[in-house]
Coordinates of C-alpha atoms in Angstrom, one line a residue:
Chain A
M1 CA 0.6 -26.1 -17.6
S2 CA 2.0 -24.9 -14.4
S3 CA 5.7 -24.0 -14.4
I4 CA 6.0 -24.7 -10.7
G5 CA 6.3 -28.1 -9.2
Y6 CA 4.1 -29.3 -6.4
T7 CA 4.9 -31.8 -3.6
N8 CA 3.1 -33.1 -0.6
D9 CA 6.0 -32.2 1.7
A10 CA 6.0 -28.7 3.3
P11 CA 9.2 -26.6 3.0
P12 CA 11.3 -26.9 6.2
T13 CA 10.7 -23.2 7.1
V14 CA 7.0 -24.0 7.8
K15 CA 6.2 -24.9 11.4
T16 CA 5.2 -28.5 11.8
A17 CA 1.8 -27.8 13.2
V18 CA 1.0 -25.4 10.4
A19 CA 2.3 -27.8 7.8
Y20 CA 0.3 -30.7 9.3
A21 CA -2.9 -28.6 9.5
L22 CA -2.7 -27.5 5.9
S23 CA -1.7 -30.9 4.5
A24 CA -4.7 -32.3 6.3
L25 CA -6.8 -29.9 4.3
G26 CA -5.3 -31.3 1.1
A27 CA -2.7 -28.5 0.5
R28 CA 0.0 -29.2 -2.1
W29 CA 3.2 -27.2 -1.5
C30 CA 5.0 -25.3 -4.2
D31 CA 8.5 -26.5 -5.1
Y32 CA 10.6 -24.0 -7.0
A33 CA 13.6 -26.3 -7.4
A34 CA 12.9 -27.0 -11.1
T35 CA 12.8 -23.3 -12.0
G36 CA 16.5 -22.9 -11.2
A37 CA 16.1 -20.1 -8.7
A38 CA 18.1 -20.2 -5.5
P39 CA 15.9 -21.1 -2.5
R40 CA 16.7 -17.9 -0.6
F41 CA 15.0 -15.8 -3.4
R42 CA 11.9 -17.9 -3.2
A43 CA 11.7 -17.9 0.6
T44 CA 7.9 -17.5 1.1
P45 CA 6.3 -21.0 1.6
A46 CA 3.4 -21.4 -0.8
A47 CA 0.6 -23.9 -0.9
L48 CA -2.1 -24.7 -3.3
L49 CA -5.6 -25.5 -1.9
E50 CA -8.8 -26.9 -3.2
K51 CA -11.4 -24.1 -3.6
A52 CA -13.8 -25.9 -1.3
R53 CA -11.2 -25.8 1.5
W54 CA -10.2 -22.1 0.9
V55 CA -12.1 -20.5 3.7
E56 CA -11.6 -23.4 6.1
A57 CA -7.8 -23.2 5.6
F58 CA -7.8 -19.5 6.5
A59 CA -10.1 -20.0 9.4
T60 CA -7.8 -22.7 10.8
L61 CA -4.7 -20.6 10.2
K62 CA -6.3 -17.6 11.9
K63 CA -7.9 -19.3 14.9
E64 CA -5.4 -22.0 15.7
H65 CA -2.1 -20.7 14.4
G66 CA -2.3 -17.0 14.8
F67 CA -2.2 -15.9 11.2
D68 CA -4.1 -12.7 11.8
L69 CA -2.8 -10.3 9.2
L70 CA -4.1 -10.7 5.6
L71 CA -1.4 -8.7 3.8
D72 CA -2.4 -9.2 0.2
H73 CA -5.2 -10.9 -1.8
S74 CA -5.4 -11.0 -5.5
A75 CA -5.5 -13.2 -8.6
V76 CA -3.4 -14.3 -11.6
D77 CA -4.9 -14.9 -15.0
Y78 CA -3.7 -17.8 -17.2
P79 CA -6.0 -17.7 -20.3
D80 CA -4.7 -21.0 -21.6
R81 CA -5.3 -23.0 -18.4
T82 CA -8.3 -24.7 -17.0
P83 CA -9.3 -23.5 -14.5
R84 CA -8.3 -20.1 -15.7
F85 CA -7.6 -18.1 -12.6
T86 CA -5.4 -18.6 -9.6
V87 CA -6.5 -16.6 -6.5
V88 CA -3.6 -15.8 -4.2
A89 CA -3.4 -14.5 -0.7
V90 CA -0.5 -13.6 1.6
V91 CA -1.2 -14.1 5.3
E92 CA 1.1 -13.4 8.2
N93 CA 1.3 -14.3 11.9
S94 CA 1.8 -10.9 13.5
T95 CA 3.6 -12.4 16.5
T96 CA 5.9 -15.0 15.0
H97 CA 6.1 -13.3 11.6
D98 CA 5.7 -16.4 9.6
V99 CA 4.4 -15.6 6.2
L100 CA 2.4 -18.0 4.0
L101 CA 1.3 -17.6 0.4
L102 CA -1.9 -19.5 -0.3
K103 CA -3.4 -20.2 -3.7
T104 CA -6.5 -21.7 -5.2
R105 CA -7.8 -22.1 -8.7
V106 CA -11.1 -20.7 -10.0
A107 CA -12.6 -21.2 -13.4
D108 CA -13.9 -18.3 -15.5
G109 CA -17.3 -17.3 -14.3
E110 CA -17.0 -19.4 -11.2
A111 CA -17.2 -17.8 -7.8
C112 CA -14.5 -18.0 -5.2
P113 CA -15.5 -18.2 -1.5
S114 CA -15.0 -14.8 0.2
L115 CA -12.6 -14.3 3.1
T116 CA -14.6 -11.3 4.4
P117 CA -16.1 -13.1 7.4
L118 CA -12.5 -13.8 8.6
F119 CA -10.6 -10.7 7.6
R120 CA -12.2 -7.3 7.1
S121 CA -9.3 -6.3 4.8
A122 CA -10.5 -8.9 2.4
D123 CA -13.5 -6.6 1.6
W124 CA -11.7 -4.1 -0.7
A125 CA -9.1 -6.6 -1.8
E126 CA -11.9 -8.9 -3.2
R127 CA -13.7 -5.9 -4.7
E128 CA -10.4 -5.0 -6.5
T129 CA -9.9 -8.6 -7.7
Y130 CA -13.5 -8.6 -9.0
D131 CA -13.0 -5.3 -10.6
M132 CA -9.8 -6.3 -12.4
F133 CA -10.5 -9.9 -13.2
G134 CA -14.2 -10.4 -13.0
I135 CA -14.0 -13.2 -10.4
P136 CA -17.1 -13.1 -8.2
F137 CA -16.7 -13.7 -4.5
E138 CA -19.4 -15.7 -2.9
G139 CA -20.4 -14.3 0.5
H140 CA -19.0 -10.8 -0.1
P141 CA -21.3 -8.2 1.4
E142 CA -21.0 -5.6 -1.4
L143 CA -19.3 -6.8 -4.5
T144 CA -19.1 -3.8 -6.7
R145 CA -16.3 -2.3 -8.8
I146 CA -13.9 -0.3 -6.8
Y147 CA -11.5 1.5 -9.2
M148 CA -13.4 1.4 -12.5
P149 CA -16.9 3.0 -13.1
Q150 CA -19.8 0.7 -12.3
D151 CA -20.9 0.5 -15.9
Y152 CA -17.5 -0.3 -17.2
D153 CA -17.3 -3.1 -19.7
G154 CA -14.4 -5.5 -19.5
W155 CA -11.9 -6.7 -16.9
P156 CA -8.6 -4.7 -17.2
L157 CA -6.1 -7.1 -15.7
R158 CA -7.1 -10.1 -17.7
K159 CA -4.5 -11.0 -20.2
D160 CA -6.9 -10.7 -23.2
F161 CA -7.8 -7.1 -22.3
P162 CA -6.5 -4.9 -25.2
M163 CA -3.6 -2.6 -24.4
E164 CA -4.5 -0.3 -27.2
G165 CA -7.6 0.9 -28.9
H166 CA -10.6 3.1 -28.1
L167 CA -13.4 2.7 -25.7
K168 CA -16.7 4.4 -26.0
F169 CA -17.5 6.2 -22.8
R170 CA -21.0 6.9 -21.6
D171 CA -22.3 10.4 -22.0
Chain B
M1 CA -65.6 35.3 13.1
V2 CA -61.8 35.7 13.3
P3 CA -61.1 32.0 14.0
D4 CA -63.2 31.0 11.0
A5 CA -61.2 33.3 8.7
A6 CA -58.0 31.8 10.1
T7 CA -59.1 28.3 9.4
K8 CA -60.3 29.3 5.9
N9 CA -56.9 30.5 5.0
D10 CA -55.1 27.4 6.3
P11 CA -54.6 24.8 3.6
A12 CA -56.3 21.5 4.3
P13 CA -53.8 19.1 5.9
S14 CA -52.7 16.7 3.2
P15 CA -52.7 13.0 4.1
A16 CA -49.3 11.6 5.0
P17 CA -47.7 10.0 2.0
A18 CA -47.6 6.3 2.2
R19 CA -44.0 5.1 2.4
A20 CA -43.4 1.5 1.4
A21 CA -39.6 1.3 0.9
P22 CA -37.1 3.7 2.5
P23 CA -36.2 6.4 -0.1
T24 CA -32.8 6.2 -1.7
V25 CA -30.6 9.1 -2.3
D26 CA -28.5 9.0 -5.5
A27 CA -25.0 10.2 -4.6
G28 CA -23.4 9.5 -7.9
E29 CA -22.7 5.8 -8.2
I30 CA -23.1 4.9 -4.6
R31 CA -26.7 4.5 -3.6
L32 CA -27.6 5.0 0.0
E33 CA -30.7 4.0 1.7
V34 CA -31.7 6.8 4.0
E35 CA -33.4 5.5 7.1
G36 CA -36.4 7.6 8.2
E37 CA -37.4 10.8 6.7
I38 CA -35.3 12.7 4.2
G39 CA -34.1 15.9 5.9
E40 CA -33.2 14.3 9.2
R41 CA -30.2 12.8 7.6
M42 CA -28.2 14.4 4.9
V43 CA -25.8 13.0 2.4
L44 CA -22.6 14.9 2.1
N45 CA -20.0 14.4 -0.5
M46 CA -16.6 15.0 1.0
G47 CA -14.2 15.2 -1.9
P48 CA -13.0 14.3 -4.4
S49 CA -11.7 17.8 -4.3
H50 CA -11.8 18.6 -0.6
P51 CA -8.6 20.2 0.7
S52 CA -8.3 17.8 3.7
T53 CA -8.6 14.7 1.5
H54 CA -5.2 15.5 0.0
G55 CA -5.9 14.3 -3.5
V56 CA -8.9 12.7 -4.9
L57 CA -10.4 10.7 -2.1
R58 CA -14.2 10.9 -1.9
I59 CA -16.1 10.0 1.2
V60 CA -19.9 9.8 1.0
L61 CA -21.0 10.8 4.4
E62 CA -24.4 10.4 5.8
V63 CA -24.8 13.0 8.5
D64 CA -27.4 13.6 11.2
G65 CA -26.7 17.3 11.9
E66 CA -23.0 17.4 12.7
R67 CA -22.8 13.7 13.5
I68 CA -21.6 11.2 11.0
C69 CA -23.9 8.1 10.7
K70 CA -22.3 6.4 7.9
A71 CA -19.1 6.8 5.9
T72 CA -18.5 5.2 2.5
P73 CA -15.0 5.9 1.0
D74 CA -15.0 5.9 -2.7
V75 CA -11.6 5.5 -4.4
G76 CA -10.4 5.1 -8.0
Y77 CA -10.4 8.7 -9.3
L78 CA -6.6 8.4 -9.9
H79 CA -6.6 4.9 -11.2
R80 CA -4.0 4.6 -14.0
G81 CA -3.6 0.8 -14.2
M82 CA -0.1 0.7 -12.7
E83 CA -0.1 -3.1 -12.4
K84 CA -1.1 -3.5 -16.1
I85 CA 1.6 -1.1 -17.1
G86 CA 4.2 -3.1 -15.1
E87 CA 3.0 -6.3 -16.6
T88 CA 3.5 -4.8 -20.1
L89 CA 6.7 -2.8 -19.7
G90 CA 8.8 -5.1 -17.5
Y91 CA 11.0 -4.6 -14.5
H92 CA 13.4 -2.0 -15.7
R93 CA 11.0 0.3 -17.5
F94 CA 8.5 0.2 -14.6
I95 CA 10.8 1.9 -12.1
P96 CA 10.0 5.5 -13.2
Y97 CA 6.3 4.7 -12.8
T98 CA 6.8 3.9 -9.2
D99 CA 7.7 7.6 -8.6
R100 CA 4.1 8.3 -9.2
L101 CA 2.7 5.8 -6.6
D102 CA 3.4 7.3 -3.2
Y103 CA 4.6 10.6 -4.6
L104 CA 5.6 11.8 -1.1
A105 CA 8.2 9.1 -0.9
P106 CA 9.2 8.2 -4.4
L107 CA 12.7 6.9 -3.3
S108 CA 11.1 4.3 -1.1
N109 CA 8.9 3.1 -3.9
N110 CA 11.9 2.8 -6.2
C111 CA 13.6 0.6 -3.7
A112 CA 10.5 -1.6 -3.3
I113 CA 10.3 -2.5 -7.0
A114 CA 14.1 -2.9 -7.3
L115 CA 14.0 -5.4 -4.4
A116 CA 11.1 -7.4 -5.9
A117 CA 12.8 -7.5 -9.3
E118 CA 16.1 -8.6 -7.7
K119 CA 14.4 -11.5 -5.9
V120 CA 12.7 -12.6 -9.1
C121 CA 16.1 -12.5 -11.0
G122 CA 17.9 -14.1 -8.1
I123 CA 20.5 -11.4 -7.6
E124 CA 21.6 -9.3 -4.7
A125 CA 22.5 -5.6 -4.7
P126 CA 26.1 -4.9 -3.4
P127 CA 26.5 -3.7 0.1
R128 CA 27.1 -0.1 -0.8
A129 CA 23.9 0.0 -2.9
N130 CA 22.0 -1.4 0.0
A131 CA 23.4 1.1 2.4
L132 CA 22.5 3.9 0.0
R133 CA 19.0 2.5 -0.3
V134 CA 18.7 2.6 3.5
V135 CA 19.8 6.2 3.5
V136 CA 17.3 7.3 0.8
C137 CA 14.5 5.2 2.2
E138 CA 14.9 6.8 5.6
L139 CA 15.2 10.3 4.1
A140 CA 12.0 9.6 2.2
R141 CA 10.3 8.5 5.4
I142 CA 11.4 11.7 7.1
S143 CA 10.2 13.7 4.2
S144 CA 6.8 11.9 4.0
H145 CA 6.2 12.2 7.7
L146 CA 7.1 15.9 7.7
L147 CA 4.6 16.5 5.0
G148 CA 2.0 14.3 6.7
L149 CA 2.5 16.1 10.0
G150 CA 2.5 19.6 8.3
A151 CA -0.7 19.0 6.3
Y152 CA -2.3 17.2 9.3
S153 CA -1.7 20.1 11.7
M154 CA -2.7 22.6 9.1
D155 CA -6.0 20.8 8.5
V156 CA -6.7 20.8 12.2
G157 CA -5.9 24.5 12.4
A158 CA -2.2 24.8 13.4
M159 CA -0.7 26.6 10.4
T160 CA 2.7 27.2 11.9
V161 CA 3.9 23.6 12.0
F162 CA 3.4 23.3 8.3
L163 CA 5.8 26.1 7.6
Y164 CA 8.4 24.6 9.9
T165 CA 8.2 21.1 8.4
F166 CA 8.2 22.4 4.8
T167 CA 11.4 24.3 5.5
E168 CA 13.1 21.0 6.4
R169 CA 11.5 19.3 3.4
E170 CA 13.1 21.9 1.2
T171 CA 16.5 20.8 2.5
L172 CA 15.6 17.2 1.9
Y173 CA 14.5 17.9 -1.7
N174 CA 17.8 19.6 -2.3
F175 CA 19.5 16.5 -1.2
F176 CA 17.4 14.4 -3.5
E177 CA 18.0 16.7 -6.4
F178 CA 21.8 16.5 -5.8
L179 CA 21.8 12.7 -5.6
T180 CA 19.2 11.7 -8.2
G181 CA 19.0 14.7 -10.5
A182 CA 15.3 15.2 -9.7
R183 CA 13.5 16.6 -6.8
F184 CA 10.3 14.6 -7.2
T185 CA 10.5 11.9 -9.8
T186 CA 13.7 10.4 -8.6
S187 CA 13.8 7.0 -10.3
Y188 CA 16.9 6.4 -8.3
T189 CA 17.2 2.6 -8.1
R190 CA 18.0 0.1 -10.7
V191 CA 17.5 -3.7 -10.7
G192 CA 20.7 -4.8 -8.9
G193 CA 21.7 -1.5 -7.3
V194 CA 21.3 2.3 -7.6
A195 CA 21.7 4.7 -10.5
R196 CA 24.3 7.1 -9.0
D197 CA 26.8 6.9 -6.3
A198 CA 26.8 9.4 -3.5
D199 CA 29.9 11.4 -2.9
A200 CA 31.5 12.0 0.5
G201 CA 30.4 15.7 0.6
W202 CA 26.7 14.7 0.1
L203 CA 26.9 12.1 2.8
A204 CA 28.5 14.5 5.2
E205 CA 25.8 17.1 4.6
V206 CA 23.0 14.5 5.0
R207 CA 24.7 13.4 8.2
A208 CA 24.8 16.9 9.6
F209 CA 21.2 17.5 8.7
C210 CA 20.1 14.3 10.5
E211 CA 22.2 15.2 13.5
G212 CA 20.3 18.5 13.8
L213 CA 16.9 17.0 13.1
P214 CA 15.9 15.6 16.5
K215 CA 16.3 19.1 18.0
K216 CA 14.0 20.5 15.4
V217 CA 11.5 17.8 16.1
D218 CA 11.6 18.8 19.8
E219 CA 10.7 22.3 18.7
W220 CA 7.7 21.2 16.7
E221 CA 6.7 19.0 19.5
E222 CA 6.6 22.0 21.8
L223 CA 4.1 23.6 19.4
L224 CA 1.8 20.6 19.4
T225 CA 2.2 17.7 21.8
R226 CA 1.0 19.5 25.0
N227 CA -1.0 22.1 23.1
R228 CA -4.5 22.1 24.6
I229 CA -6.3 22.6 21.3
W230 CA -4.3 19.9 19.5
M231 CA -5.0 17.4 22.3
L232 CA -8.7 18.2 22.3
R233 CA -8.9 17.7 18.6
N234 CA -6.9 14.4 18.5
E235 CA -7.2 12.6 21.8
G236 CA -9.7 9.8 21.7
V237 CA -10.5 10.6 18.1
G238 CA -10.5 7.8 15.5
I239 CA -9.7 5.1 18.0
I240 CA -8.6 1.8 16.3
D241 CA -8.2 -1.0 18.7
R242 CA -5.6 -3.7 18.2
A243 CA -7.9 -6.4 16.8
T244 CA -9.7 -4.0 14.4
A245 CA -6.3 -2.8 13.1
L246 CA -5.1 -6.3 12.4
S247 CA -8.4 -7.4 10.9
Y248 CA -8.4 -4.4 8.5
G249 CA -4.8 -5.2 7.6
L250 CA -3.5 -1.8 8.7
T251 CA 0.3 -1.5 8.5
G252 CA 2.8 1.2 9.2
P253 CA 2.3 4.0 11.8
C254 CA -1.5 3.3 11.8
L255 CA -0.9 -0.3 13.1
R256 CA 1.9 0.7 15.4
G257 CA -0.3 3.5 16.9
S258 CA -2.8 0.7 17.9
G259 CA -0.1 -1.0 19.9
V260 CA 1.2 -3.7 17.5
G261 CA 4.9 -3.4 17.1
Y262 CA 5.0 -4.7 13.5
D263 CA 7.7 -3.3 11.4
T264 CA 9.0 -5.0 8.3
R265 CA 12.5 -3.5 8.9
K266 CA 12.7 -5.5 12.1
D267 CA 10.6 -8.5 11.4
H268 CA 11.8 -9.3 7.8
P269 CA 15.0 -7.3 7.5
Y270 CA 16.0 -6.3 4.0
F271 CA 18.8 -4.0 2.7
G272 CA 20.7 -4.9 5.8
Y273 CA 18.4 -3.2 8.3
E274 CA 19.4 -5.8 10.9
Q275 CA 22.8 -4.0 11.3
Y276 CA 21.3 -0.7 12.5
D277 CA 20.1 0.0 16.0
F278 CA 16.7 1.7 16.1
D279 CA 13.5 1.5 18.1
V280 CA 10.0 0.9 16.8
P281 CA 7.6 3.2 18.6
V282 CA 4.1 1.9 19.4
G283 CA 1.0 3.6 20.7
T284 CA -1.2 2.5 23.5
R285 CA -4.8 3.8 22.7
G286 CA -4.8 3.8 18.9
D287 CA -6.3 7.2 18.6
A288 CA -5.2 10.0 16.2
Y289 CA -2.9 11.5 18.9
D290 CA -1.0 8.2 19.2
R291 CA -0.5 8.0 15.5
Y292 CA 0.8 11.5 15.6
L293 CA 3.3 10.6 18.4
V294 CA 4.4 7.4 16.6
R295 CA 5.2 9.4 13.4
L296 CA 7.1 12.0 15.3
E297 CA 9.2 9.4 17.0
E298 CA 9.8 7.6 13.7
V299 CA 11.3 10.8 12.3
R300 CA 13.9 10.7 15.1
Q301 CA 14.6 7.0 14.6
S302 CA 15.0 7.5 10.9
A303 CA 17.6 10.2 11.5
R304 CA 19.4 7.7 13.8
I305 CA 19.4 5.1 11.1
V306 CA 20.7 7.5 8.4
I307 CA 23.6 8.5 10.7
Q308 CA 24.5 4.9 11.4
A309 CA 24.2 4.0 7.7
I310 CA 26.5 6.8 6.6
D311 CA 29.0 6.0 9.3
K312 CA 29.1 2.3 8.3
M313 CA 28.9 3.1 4.5
P314 CA 30.8 0.3 2.8
K315 CA 33.0 1.0 -0.3
G316 CA 32.6 -0.8 -3.5
P317 CA 30.4 -1.0 -6.6
I318 CA 26.8 0.3 -6.7
L319 CA 25.5 -2.3 -9.2
A320 CA 25.5 -6.0 -8.9
D321 CA 27.7 -8.0 -11.3
A322 CA 25.0 -9.8 -13.2
P323 CA 25.0 -8.7 -16.8
K324 CA 22.1 -10.9 -17.7
F325 CA 19.7 -8.7 -15.6
V326 CA 21.5 -5.5 -14.6
L327 CA 21.8 -2.5 -16.9
P328 CA 25.4 -1.3 -17.7
E329 CA 26.7 1.9 -16.2
K330 CA 25.1 4.9 -17.8
T331 CA 28.3 6.8 -18.7
R332 CA 29.6 3.7 -20.5
V333 CA 26.3 3.3 -22.3
L334 CA 26.8 6.8 -23.7
T335 CA 30.3 6.1 -24.8
G336 CA 30.7 2.4 -25.7
M337 CA 29.0 0.4 -28.4
E338 CA 28.9 -2.9 -26.5
E339 CA 27.2 -1.3 -23.5
L340 CA 24.7 0.5 -25.7
I341 CA 23.7 -2.8 -27.3
H342 CA 23.6 -4.5 -24.0
Q343 CA 21.3 -1.8 -22.5
F344 CA 19.1 -1.9 -25.6
M345 CA 18.7 -5.6 -25.4
L346 CA 17.8 -5.6 -21.7
I347 CA 15.3 -2.8 -22.1
T348 CA 13.6 -4.2 -25.2
G349 CA 13.0 -7.5 -23.5
E350 CA 16.1 -9.8 -23.8
M351 CA 15.9 -10.9 -20.2
N352 CA 14.9 -14.2 -18.8
P353 CA 14.6 -14.4 -15.1
P354 CA 13.7 -17.8 -13.5
K355 CA 10.0 -18.7 -13.2
G356 CA 8.3 -18.7 -9.9
E357 CA 6.6 -16.5 -7.3
V358 CA 8.1 -13.8 -5.1
V359 CA 6.5 -12.0 -2.2
S360 CA 8.6 -8.9 -1.4
Y361 CA 7.6 -6.2 1.1
I362 CA 9.4 -3.2 2.5
E363 CA 8.3 -0.7 5.1
N364 CA 7.2 2.4 3.3
P365 CA 6.4 5.6 5.3
K366 CA 2.7 4.7 4.9
G367 CA 2.9 1.1 5.7
V368 CA 4.0 -2.2 4.2
H369 CA 4.5 -1.7 0.5
G370 CA 5.7 -4.3 -2.0
Y371 CA 4.8 -6.8 -4.6
Y372 CA 3.6 -10.3 -5.3
V373 CA 5.4 -11.1 -8.5
R374 CA 4.6 -14.1 -10.7
S375 CA 7.3 -14.7 -13.2
E376 CA 6.9 -16.9 -16.2
G377 CA 10.3 -15.9 -17.5
G378 CA 10.6 -12.9 -19.9
A379 CA 11.5 -9.3 -19.2
A380 CA 8.0 -8.5 -17.9
P381 CA 6.3 -10.1 -14.9
W382 CA 3.3 -12.3 -15.7
R383 CA 1.6 -10.8 -12.7
L384 CA 2.7 -7.8 -10.7
K385 CA 0.4 -7.3 -7.7
M386 CA 1.2 -4.2 -5.7
R387 CA 0.4 -3.9 -2.1
A388 CA -0.6 -0.3 -1.6
P389 CA -0.7 0.5 2.1
S390 CA -2.9 3.6 1.6
F391 CA -5.5 1.5 -0.2
V392 CA -5.6 -1.0 2.7
N393 CA -5.5 1.6 5.4
L394 CA -8.3 3.7 4.0
Q395 CA -10.8 0.9 4.5
V396 CA -10.9 1.5 8.2
L397 CA -12.6 4.9 7.7
K398 CA -16.0 3.2 7.4
E399 CA -15.4 1.7 10.9
I400 CA -14.0 4.7 12.8
L401 CA -15.9 7.7 11.3
P402 CA -19.5 6.8 12.2
G403 CA -20.5 8.3 15.5
R404 CA -17.9 11.1 15.3
M405 CA -18.5 14.8 14.6
L406 CA -18.0 16.0 11.1
S407 CA -15.0 18.1 12.0
D408 CA -13.3 15.0 13.5
S409 CA -13.1 13.5 10.1
V410 CA -10.4 16.0 9.2
A411 CA -8.3 14.9 12.1
V412 CA -8.9 11.2 11.4
L413 CA -7.9 11.6 7.7
G414 CA -4.8 13.5 8.7
S415 CA -3.8 10.9 11.2
L416 CA -4.2 8.1 8.7
D417 CA -1.8 9.9 6.4
F418 CA -2.6 8.3 3.0
V419 CA -1.7 9.3 -0.5
M420 CA -4.1 8.7 -3.3
G421 CA -1.5 8.1 -6.0
E422 CA -0.7 4.9 -4.3
C423 CA -4.2 4.0 -3.2
D424 CA -5.6 4.3 -6.7
K425 CA -2.6 2.7 -8.4

């Protein structure tokens, strides 16, 4: 299971209004104390959200708390866990420079709600995640592979993707 | 009888073909629906081997005469699976690969992965290593902006500037070669510090170069900034307003050109950037001309930072004292048995950083570059997600190219200043 602890209390670096808004959406905050790392090296506040609240959380953060810059958006694969994937996104308030790391969990074959209506940068980011992990994004305008060829077989960044061997390419 | 003969020779008018669905044009893997009649709009493949795309960017342009109606960037021709390589090799062995990301500023990429790995391991580089990183990062920024400016102006038709900027880049590459042993693939940083110390002579030479640089920038500016042709080609071209820039996640000079003073060096200081005095230039209109001005000013500010960093250069070690994560000094590896074993163990995977997640970004010449690292212990990250600024910045092409003339696309591409090695990972 997860190597990170989760608590209901937001880290002190998160502004009260943001912490309250996210906690109201059912966010659970990451607690790295048990991992043994000093807090200054794990400075980004991170929260785990329910998949159903994923878009709502970003909409609240963007519209009410000024988190207008989606810096990064990707996924992590845990083949032994259910649900298998963790979708992560880093969002920043371009005025106050608060950074948040938000996560949600998605099962294999299950779709994750798309952030494209909120951030246009989510377009290619989600295409990349789809291309590399095979996570479909619900509501994405054009979900096609971005790096690999369209008829490529397999999801390269999944942990069970072979690192060696031969692939038969099309003619 | 003449009219009769004429009508006889004319072929009978064929009935107009019934058109149910709009015809599609097959442009490789991207299928475009062409509105209206084929022939009015043409599909034009720009790249992947077009000189102004600087690498292997392909843009599928739908043009109506000279006017662009739709632009679809197609990336991935240089995809090497960098993230997968990083997740397999581990922190130490991934550093040389970062040279091949933004290959116009390899020193900056080296610093980004070193910083991320240090945060994962929970160590800090000593002050001298951090000051040296600041020097090389800013030199890399100058070098990258000089190439960006030279190539940009050459694409738009001003050949001379390219020759001037490349003369200075040659000096910079000589500096890199002296410090790191390589001109291009520098691999200069290590987890916990840097590979080689800089001697006083090198620092003095770099300082002298940076003192003379603003005057040279002024000279290039005389060639371009008030040049009528340059202004006509760039003013009002590729306008990205503030909200669009933020929504597309632009960073670096592209975001600052649109009037957002966002700079990781100021807003989330790393490597001790808070000790140095420098300005963050911002544009007002967000057009190609503003992005050009922002880059030019950044060259001057970078020279300022290098001079301050060299003047304040602390003395001391260049590697952190954390033998569980930091490689031993190379000369001792080559002469001592213990150090050799130690290096061997770290490289082959005897390393156990704490678990957890790290978000670590630095300000690269192209924008915010850095990593989301998920550590599950072990010498290799469980997940190494790289934020490639060129990849994010290129998305905006589909927004700003439509409606412009075909020749403007060259100016827009030059002003975005991307590099495909990083975009395609």
